[in-house]
Amino acid sequence: VVNGVNNDESDTLAVQKMRQTQQSNVKYITSFLSFSWGLIADCDLESECLRILGTLRSDIWAVYRGVLFPRRYRARFSYLPPRVNNGDEVCEQDSSFDMPKFVEEVPEGWVSVEDDFTVFWACQTSHASYNMFNCPMSKMNDGLFHILVVRASCPRWRLILMLLQLESGNHIHCKGLEVISCHAYRLEPLSYNSYNDIDGELVEDGVIQAHMMPRGAQFFAGKVD
């Protein structure tokens, strides 16, 4: 159950407001789970042909697309790092910035990287599914994206180790995986061989830009005795 915007400190979820552009069109999307592009999106969407196999379909496609027939995904990735208060404490709830327009360069203070990637996975919750502890560092309403990045230079055997440890969450300790926390990001695909996958759903190709909306939704759950 989602009930508008809540100002209370408890039982809230930070959601992301996303802007997507395709040519001159801009589309606004609200999301609360994750955005993926590259291998994770391919495994989620391309494995639909194996849906009869249940959750096993993603494992099979990860071997197919990630190991046997891998792709290189070229993109320019820009992000706004968390602001740090005195004492090196990360300021999680920070809305004191303006998002740039698509036609503008990212402002000063943003970090930009252009490279070939294998995984780009912007997470807002700790679990992508009941058996996938993909983002252990994610906290309820922390106001941050935690973006999992694997570059194409990562050896396949290291990628296999990461995928095997997704259930336990120990993949975040694997060499070759970068975890980038930020308040906002922009992804500009430079190779159109993957999909924009938002909360498990396919959306149009194009540039994605997103920022957090702290306490953007209220949810309700039964109490476990």
PDB file of C-alpha atoms in Angstrom:
ATOM      1  CA  VAL A   1       0.000   0.000   0.000  1.00  0.00           C
ATOM      2  CA  VAL A   2       1.448   3.361  -0.991  1.00  0.00           C
ATOM      3  CA  ASN A   3      -0.012   6.449   0.627  1.00  0.00           C
ATOM      4  CA  GLY A   4       1.414   9.672  -0.802  1.00  0.00           C
ATOM      5  CA  VAL A   5       4.175  11.556   0.968  1.00  0.00           C
ATOM      6  CA  ASN A   6       4.835  11.015   4.646  1.00  0.00           C
ATOM      7  CA  ASN A   7       6.783  13.344   6.932  1.00  0.00           C
ATOM      8  CA  ASP A   8       7.089  10.881   9.780  1.00  0.00           C
ATOM      9  CA  GLU A   9      10.488   9.285  10.428  1.00  0.00           C
ATOM     10  CA  SER A  10       9.183   5.727  10.603  1.00  0.00           C
ATOM     11  CA  ASP A  11       7.923   3.295   7.988  1.00  0.00           C
ATOM     12  CA  THR A  12       8.942   5.376   4.991  1.00  0.00           C
ATOM     13  CA  LEU A  13      10.771   4.574   1.821  1.00  0.00           C
ATOM     14  CA  ALA A  14      12.998   6.813  -0.280  1.00  0.00           C
ATOM     15  CA  VAL A  15      11.903   6.660  -3.902  1.00  0.00           C
ATOM     16  CA  GLN A  16      13.625   7.956  -6.978  1.00  0.00           C
ATOM     17  CA  LYS A  17      12.286  10.462  -9.438  1.00  0.00           C
ATOM     18  CA  MET A  18      13.633   9.553 -12.844  1.00  0.00           C
ATOM     19  CA  ARG A  19      13.777  11.520 -16.046  1.00  0.00           C
ATOM     20  CA  GLN A  20      14.281   9.744 -19.307  1.00  0.00           C
ATOM     21  CA  THR A  21      14.918  11.330 -22.671  1.00  0.00           C
ATOM     22  CA  GLN A  22      14.583   9.880 -26.119  1.00  0.00           C
ATOM     23  CA  GLN A  23      15.505  12.455 -28.729  1.00  0.00           C
ATOM     24  CA  SER A  24      13.502  15.555 -27.695  1.00  0.00           C
ATOM     25  CA  ASN A  25      10.986  13.793 -25.469  1.00  0.00           C
ATOM     26  CA  VAL A  26      11.323  13.731 -21.685  1.00  0.00           C
ATOM     27  CA  LYS A  27       9.438  11.213 -19.581  1.00  0.00           C
ATOM     28  CA  TYR A  28       9.108  11.272 -15.794  1.00  0.00           C
ATOM     29  CA  ILE A  29       9.042   7.997 -13.860  1.00  0.00           C
ATOM     30  CA  THR A  30       8.768   7.242 -10.146  1.00  0.00           C
ATOM     31  CA  SER A  31      10.601   4.128  -8.975  1.00  0.00           C
ATOM     32  CA  PHE A  32      11.314   2.516  -5.611  1.00  0.00           C
ATOM     33  CA  LEU A  33      13.290  -0.698  -6.307  1.00  0.00           C
ATOM     34  CA  SER A  34      16.145  -0.407  -8.777  1.00  0.00           C
ATOM     35  CA  PHE A  35      17.343   0.571 -12.220  1.00  0.00           C
ATOM     36  CA  SER A  36      19.589  -1.757 -14.208  1.00  0.00           C
ATOM     37  CA  TRP A  37      21.379  -1.588 -17.541  1.00  0.00           C
ATOM     38  CA  GLY A  38      23.796  -4.129 -18.933  1.00  0.00           C
ATOM     39  CA  LEU A  39      24.056  -7.725 -17.751  1.00  0.00           C
ATOM     40  CA  ILE A  40      21.434  -7.522 -14.975  1.00  0.00           C
ATOM     41  CA  ALA A  41      18.848  -5.967 -17.296  1.00  0.00           C
ATOM     42  CA  ASP A  42      19.612  -8.555 -19.981  1.00  0.00           C
ATOM     43  CA  CYS A  43      19.160 -11.422 -17.500  1.00  0.00           C
ATOM     44  CA  ASP A  44      15.876  -9.968 -16.266  1.00  0.00           C
ATOM     45  CA  LEU A  45      14.279  -9.177 -19.622  1.00  0.00           C
ATOM     46  CA  GLU A  46      15.826 -11.541 -22.149  1.00  0.00           C
ATOM     47  CA  SER A  47      15.190 -14.596 -19.970  1.00  0.00           C
ATOM     48  CA  GLU A  48      11.413 -14.119 -20.306  1.00  0.00           C
ATOM     49  CA  CYS A  49      11.530 -16.897 -22.900  1.00  0.00           C
ATOM     50  CA  LEU A  50      12.452 -19.268 -20.041  1.00  0.00           C
ATOM     51  CA  ARG A  51       9.778 -18.090 -17.607  1.00  0.00           C
ATOM     52  CA  ILE A  52       8.446 -21.647 -17.302  1.00  0.00           C
ATOM     53  CA  LEU A  53      11.643 -22.463 -15.349  1.00  0.00           C
ATOM     54  CA  GLY A  54      10.839 -19.948 -12.606  1.00  0.00           C
ATOM     55  CA  THR A  55      13.732 -18.188 -10.849  1.00  0.00           C
ATOM     56  CA  LEU A  56      16.189 -20.585 -12.478  1.00  0.00           C
ATOM     57  CA  ARG A  57      15.789 -18.655 -15.720  1.00  0.00           C
ATOM     58  CA  SER A  58      17.919 -15.776 -14.461  1.00  0.00           C
ATOM     59  CA  ASP A  59      20.731 -18.113 -13.439  1.00  0.00           C
ATOM     60  CA  ILE A  60      20.748 -19.771 -16.849  1.00  0.00           C
ATOM     61  CA  TRP A  61      20.781 -16.435 -18.661  1.00  0.00           C
ATOM     62  CA  ALA A  62      23.565 -15.111 -16.433  1.00  0.00           C
ATOM     63  CA  VAL A  63      25.769 -17.979 -17.615  1.00  0.00           C
ATOM     64  CA  TYR A  64      24.682 -17.485 -21.225  1.00  0.00           C
ATOM     65  CA  ARG A  65      25.047 -13.708 -21.382  1.00  0.00           C
ATOM     66  CA  GLY A  66      27.686 -13.124 -18.741  1.00  0.00           C
ATOM     67  CA  VAL A  67      30.077 -16.006 -19.425  1.00  0.00           C
ATOM     68  CA  LEU A  68      29.466 -17.775 -22.738  1.00  0.00           C
ATOM     69  CA  PHE A  69      28.418 -14.825 -24.916  1.00  0.00           C
ATOM     70  CA  PRO A  70      29.329 -11.668 -22.987  1.00  0.00           C
ATOM     71  CA  ARG A  71      28.643  -8.133 -24.152  1.00  0.00           C
ATOM     72  CA  ARG A  72      30.510  -4.910 -23.555  1.00  0.00           C
ATOM     73  CA  TYR A  73      28.272  -1.996 -22.661  1.00  0.00           C
ATOM     74  CA  ARG A  74      29.725   1.464 -23.313  1.00  0.00           C
ATOM     75  CA  ALA A  75      28.318   4.372 -21.323  1.00  0.00           C
ATOM     76  CA  ARG A  76      29.059   7.687 -19.674  1.00  0.00           C
ATOM     77  CA  PHE A  77      28.095   7.586 -16.003  1.00  0.00           C
ATOM     78  CA  SER A  78      27.886  10.733 -13.862  1.00  0.00           C
ATOM     79  CA  TYR A  79      26.900  10.960 -10.210  1.00  0.00           C
ATOM     80  CA  LEU A  80      26.653  13.347  -7.267  1.00  0.00           C
ATOM     81  CA  PRO A  81      28.560  11.926  -4.268  1.00  0.00           C
ATOM     82  CA  PRO A  82      27.044  12.252  -0.784  1.00  0.00           C
ATOM     83  CA  ARG A  83      27.852  15.431   1.075  1.00  0.00           C
ATOM     84  CA  VAL A  84      30.078  14.839   4.087  1.00  0.00           C
ATOM     85  CA  ASN A  85      29.485  16.753   7.327  1.00  0.00           C
ATOM     86  CA  ASN A  86      32.139  17.674   9.839  1.00  0.00           C
ATOM     87  CA  GLY A  87      33.539  14.514  11.334  1.00  0.00           C
ATOM     88  CA  ASP A  88      33.373  12.581   8.039  1.00  0.00           C
ATOM     89  CA  GLU A  89      29.715  11.688   8.593  1.00  0.00           C
ATOM     90  CA  VAL A  90      27.763  11.184   5.375  1.00  0.00           C
ATOM     91  CA  CYS A  91      24.726  13.438   5.037  1.00  0.00           C
ATOM     92  CA  GLU A  92      22.150  10.945   3.813  1.00  0.00           C
ATOM     93  CA  GLN A  93      19.139  13.236   3.479  1.00  0.00           C
ATOM     94  CA  ASP A  94      20.323  15.974   1.136  1.00  0.00           C
ATOM     95  CA  SER A  95      18.008  17.827  -1.230  1.00  0.00           C
ATOM     96  CA  SER A  96      20.018  21.043  -1.448  1.00  0.00           C
ATOM     97  CA  PHE A  97      20.902  20.700  -5.120  1.00  0.00           C
ATOM     98  CA  ASP A  98      19.235  21.248  -8.475  1.00  0.00           C
ATOM     99  CA  MET A  99      19.203  18.573 -11.128  1.00  0.00           C
ATOM    100  CA  PRO A 100      20.716  19.631 -14.458  1.00  0.00           C
ATOM    101  CA  LYS A 101      18.681  19.623 -17.633  1.00  0.00           C
ATOM    102  CA  PHE A 102      19.478  16.960 -20.198  1.00  0.00           C
ATOM    103  CA  VAL A 103      20.962  19.526 -22.564  1.00  0.00           C
ATOM    104  CA  GLU A 104      23.328  20.747 -19.830  1.00  0.00           C
ATOM    105  CA  GLU A 105      26.609  19.326 -18.638  1.00  0.00           C
ATOM    106  CA  VAL A 106      26.550  17.958 -15.110  1.00  0.00           C
ATOM    107  CA  PRO A 107      27.376  20.663 -12.534  1.00  0.00           C
ATOM    108  CA  GLU A 108      30.569  21.099 -10.561  1.00  0.00           C
ATOM    109  CA  GLY A 109      30.822  18.522  -7.791  1.00  0.00           C
ATOM    110  CA  TRP A 110      29.582  15.659  -9.946  1.00  0.00           C
ATOM    111  CA  VAL A 111      31.912  12.831 -10.985  1.00  0.00           C
ATOM    112  CA  SER A 112      31.853  11.489 -14.563  1.00  0.00           C
ATOM    113  CA  VAL A 113      33.235   8.198 -15.872  1.00  0.00           C
ATOM    114  CA  GLU A 114      33.173   6.877 -19.435  1.00  0.00           C
ATOM    115  CA  ASP A 115      34.049   3.207 -19.864  1.00  0.00           C
ATOM    116  CA  ASP A 116      32.949  -0.244 -21.009  1.00  0.00           C
ATOM    117  CA  PHE A 117      30.785  -1.847 -18.329  1.00  0.00           C
ATOM    118  CA  THR A 118      29.340  -5.268 -17.635  1.00  0.00           C
ATOM    119  CA  VAL A 119      27.030  -4.416 -14.715  1.00  0.00           C
ATOM    120  CA  PHE A 120      25.260  -1.162 -13.875  1.00  0.00           C
ATOM    121  CA  TRP A 121      22.718  -1.637 -11.092  1.00  0.00           C
ATOM    122  CA  ALA A 122      21.333   1.328  -9.128  1.00  0.00           C
ATOM    123  CA  CYS A 123      19.762  -0.124  -5.972  1.00  0.00           C
ATOM    124  CA  GLN A 124      17.411   1.408  -3.426  1.00  0.00           C
ATOM    125  CA  THR A 125      16.465  -1.690  -1.445  1.00  0.00           C
ATOM    126  CA  SER A 126      18.553  -4.467   0.067  1.00  0.00           C
ATOM    127  CA  HIS A 127      16.878  -7.322  -1.833  1.00  0.00           C
ATOM    128  CA  ALA A 128      15.980  -7.593  -5.508  1.00  0.00           C
ATOM    129  CA  SER A 129      14.080 -10.803  -4.730  1.00  0.00           C
ATOM    130  CA  TYR A 130      13.669 -13.237  -1.847  1.00  0.00           C
ATOM    131  CA  ASN A 131      16.927 -14.994  -2.758  1.00  0.00           C
ATOM    132  CA  MET A 132      19.000 -12.031  -3.939  1.00  0.00           C
ATOM    133  CA  PHE A 133      20.703  -9.918  -1.242  1.00  0.00           C
ATOM    134  CA  ASN A 134      22.146  -7.568  -3.822  1.00  0.00           C
ATOM    135  CA  CYS A 135      22.600  -4.430  -1.714  1.00  0.00           C
ATOM    136  CA  PRO A 136      23.379  -5.164   1.965  1.00  0.00           C
ATOM    137  CA  MET A 137      24.367  -1.546   2.647  1.00  0.00           C
ATOM    138  CA  SER A 138      20.958  -0.165   1.666  1.00  0.00           C
ATOM    139  CA  LYS A 139      18.889   1.133   4.586  1.00  0.00           C
ATOM    140  CA  MET A 140      15.268   2.149   4.779  1.00  0.00           C
ATOM    141  CA  ASN A 141      14.868   5.777   3.732  1.00  0.00           C
ATOM    142  CA  ASP A 142      18.604   6.461   3.624  1.00  0.00           C
ATOM    143  CA  GLY A 143      18.204   8.879   0.721  1.00  0.00           C
ATOM    144  CA  LEU A 144      21.025   7.282  -1.276  1.00  0.00           C
ATOM    145  CA  PHE A 145      21.465   5.239  -4.408  1.00  0.00           C
ATOM    146  CA  HIS A 146      23.943   2.395  -4.043  1.00  0.00           C
ATOM    147  CA  ILE A 147      25.140   1.649  -7.548  1.00  0.00           C
ATOM    148  CA  LEU A 148      26.861  -1.652  -8.260  1.00  0.00           C
ATOM    149  CA  VAL A 149      29.318  -1.319 -11.122  1.00  0.00           C
ATOM    150  CA  VAL A 150      31.437  -3.980 -12.806  1.00  0.00           C
ATOM    151  CA  ARG A 151      33.649  -2.869 -15.654  1.00  0.00           C
ATOM    152  CA  ALA A 152      34.202  -4.951 -18.775  1.00  0.00           C
ATOM    153  CA  SER A 153      37.867  -5.399 -17.804  1.00  0.00           C
ATOM    154  CA  CYS A 154      36.763  -7.686 -14.931  1.00  0.00           C
ATOM    155  CA  PRO A 155      37.706 -11.323 -15.706  1.00  0.00           C
ATOM    156  CA  ARG A 156      34.812 -13.712 -16.261  1.00  0.00           C
ATOM    157  CA  TRP A 157      35.833 -15.943 -13.356  1.00  0.00           C
ATOM    158  CA  ARG A 158      35.555 -12.983 -10.980  1.00  0.00           C
ATOM    159  CA  LEU A 159      32.126 -12.184 -12.398  1.00  0.00           C
ATOM    160  CA  ILE A 160      31.053 -15.783 -11.775  1.00  0.00           C
ATOM    161  CA  LEU A 161      32.170 -15.510  -8.140  1.00  0.00           C
ATOM    162  CA  MET A 162      30.092 -12.344  -7.707  1.00  0.00           C
ATOM    163  CA  LEU A 163      26.981 -13.907  -9.184  1.00  0.00           C
ATOM    164  CA  LEU A 164      27.334 -17.003  -7.002  1.00  0.00           C
ATOM    165  CA  GLN A 165      27.416 -14.850  -3.865  1.00  0.00           C
ATOM    166  CA  LEU A 166      24.435 -12.631  -4.657  1.00  0.00           C
ATOM    167  CA  GLU A 167      22.202 -14.692  -2.359  1.00  0.00           C
ATOM    168  CA  SER A 168      24.408 -14.139   0.694  1.00  0.00           C
ATOM    169  CA  GLY A 169      25.426 -10.548  -0.051  1.00  0.00           C
ATOM    170  CA  ASN A 170      29.130 -11.421   0.047  1.00  0.00           C
ATOM    171  CA  HIS A 171      29.546 -10.321  -3.576  1.00  0.00           C
ATOM    172  CA  ILE A 172      30.174  -6.783  -2.356  1.00  0.00           C
ATOM    173  CA  HIS A 173      33.572  -7.954  -1.065  1.00  0.00           C
ATOM    174  CA  CYS A 174      34.615  -9.357  -4.450  1.00  0.00           C
ATOM    175  CA  LYS A 175      37.441  -7.664  -6.288  1.00  0.00           C
ATOM    176  CA  GLY A 176      36.184  -6.005  -9.441  1.00  0.00           C
ATOM    177  CA  LEU A 177      32.876  -4.814  -7.989  1.00  0.00           C
ATOM    178  CA  GLU A 178      32.566  -1.096  -7.252  1.00  0.00           C
ATOM    179  CA  VAL A 179      29.848   0.216  -4.957  1.00  0.00           C
ATOM    180  CA  ILE A 180      29.127   3.909  -5.556  1.00  0.00           C
ATOM    181  CA  SER A 181      26.772   5.743  -3.203  1.00  0.00           C
ATOM    182  CA  CYS A 182      25.237   8.975  -4.470  1.00  0.00           C
ATOM    183  CA  HIS A 183      22.265  11.335  -4.260  1.00  0.00           C
ATOM    184  CA  ALA A 184      21.715  11.543  -8.008  1.00  0.00           C
ATOM    185  CA  TYR A 185      23.071  10.082 -11.215  1.00  0.00           C
ATOM    186  CA  ARG A 186      22.913  10.243 -14.996  1.00  0.00           C
ATOM    187  CA  LEU A 187      23.544   7.313 -17.343  1.00  0.00           C
ATOM    188  CA  GLU A 188      24.194   8.025 -21.008  1.00  0.00           C
ATOM    189  CA  PRO A 189      24.384   4.763 -23.003  1.00  0.00           C
ATOM    190  CA  LEU A 190      26.908   4.976 -25.838  1.00  0.00           C
ATOM    191  CA  SER A 191      26.223   1.453 -27.114  1.00  0.00           C
ATOM    192  CA  TYR A 192      22.627   0.440 -27.627  1.00  0.00           C
ATOM    193  CA  ASN A 193      22.925  -3.273 -26.926  1.00  0.00           C
ATOM    194  CA  SER A 194      21.043  -3.437 -23.626  1.00  0.00           C
ATOM    195  CA  TYR A 195      17.822  -2.275 -22.024  1.00  0.00           C
ATOM    196  CA  ASN A 196      16.612   0.314 -19.537  1.00  0.00           C
ATOM    197  CA  ASP A 197      15.074  -1.841 -16.800  1.00  0.00           C
ATOM    198  CA  ILE A 198      13.213   0.053 -14.079  1.00  0.00           C
ATOM    199  CA  ASP A 199      11.708  -1.978 -11.228  1.00  0.00           C
ATOM    200  CA  GLY A 200      11.801  -5.049 -13.461  1.00  0.00           C
ATOM    201  CA  GLU A 201       9.954  -3.381 -16.340  1.00  0.00           C
ATOM    202  CA  LEU A 202      11.267  -2.420 -19.776  1.00  0.00           C
ATOM    203  CA  VAL A 203      11.174   1.267 -20.665  1.00  0.00           C
ATOM    204  CA  GLU A 204      12.359   3.124 -23.752  1.00  0.00           C
ATOM    205  CA  ASP A 205      16.028   3.462 -24.620  1.00  0.00           C
ATOM    206  CA  GLY A 206      17.779   6.725 -23.907  1.00  0.00           C
ATOM    207  CA  VAL A 207      19.522   8.751 -21.251  1.00  0.00           C
ATOM    208  CA  ILE A 208      18.403   8.177 -17.660  1.00  0.00           C
ATOM    209  CA  GLN A 209      18.752  10.783 -14.930  1.00  0.00           C
ATOM    210  CA  ALA A 210      17.517  10.219 -11.383  1.00  0.00           C
ATOM    211  CA  HIS A 211      17.495  11.773  -7.941  1.00  0.00           C
ATOM    212  CA  MET A 212      16.164  10.683  -4.575  1.00  0.00           C
ATOM    213  CA  MET A 213      12.890  11.750  -2.976  1.00  0.00           C
ATOM    214  CA  PRO A 214      13.448  11.032   0.748  1.00  0.00           C
ATOM    215  CA  ARG A 215      10.322   9.836   2.574  1.00  0.00           C
ATOM    216  CA  GLY A 216       8.562   9.642  -0.769  1.00  0.00           C
ATOM    217  CA  ALA A 217       6.155   6.844   0.192  1.00  0.00           C
ATOM    218  CA  GLN A 218       4.589   5.249   3.238  1.00  0.00           C
ATOM    219  CA  PHE A 219       4.062   1.523   3.472  1.00  0.00           C
ATOM    220  CA  PHE A 220       2.252  -0.823   5.842  1.00  0.00           C
ATOM    221  CA  ALA A 221       3.174  -4.356   6.941  1.00  0.00           C
ATOM    222  CA  GLY A 222       1.800  -6.835   9.441  1.00  0.00           C
ATOM    223  CA  LYS A 223       3.595  -7.291  12.761  1.00  0.00           C
ATOM    224  CA  VAL A 224       5.359 -10.586  13.339  1.00  0.00           C
ATOM    225  CA  ASP A 225       5.026 -11.837  16.921  1.00  0.00           C
TER     226      ASP A 225
END
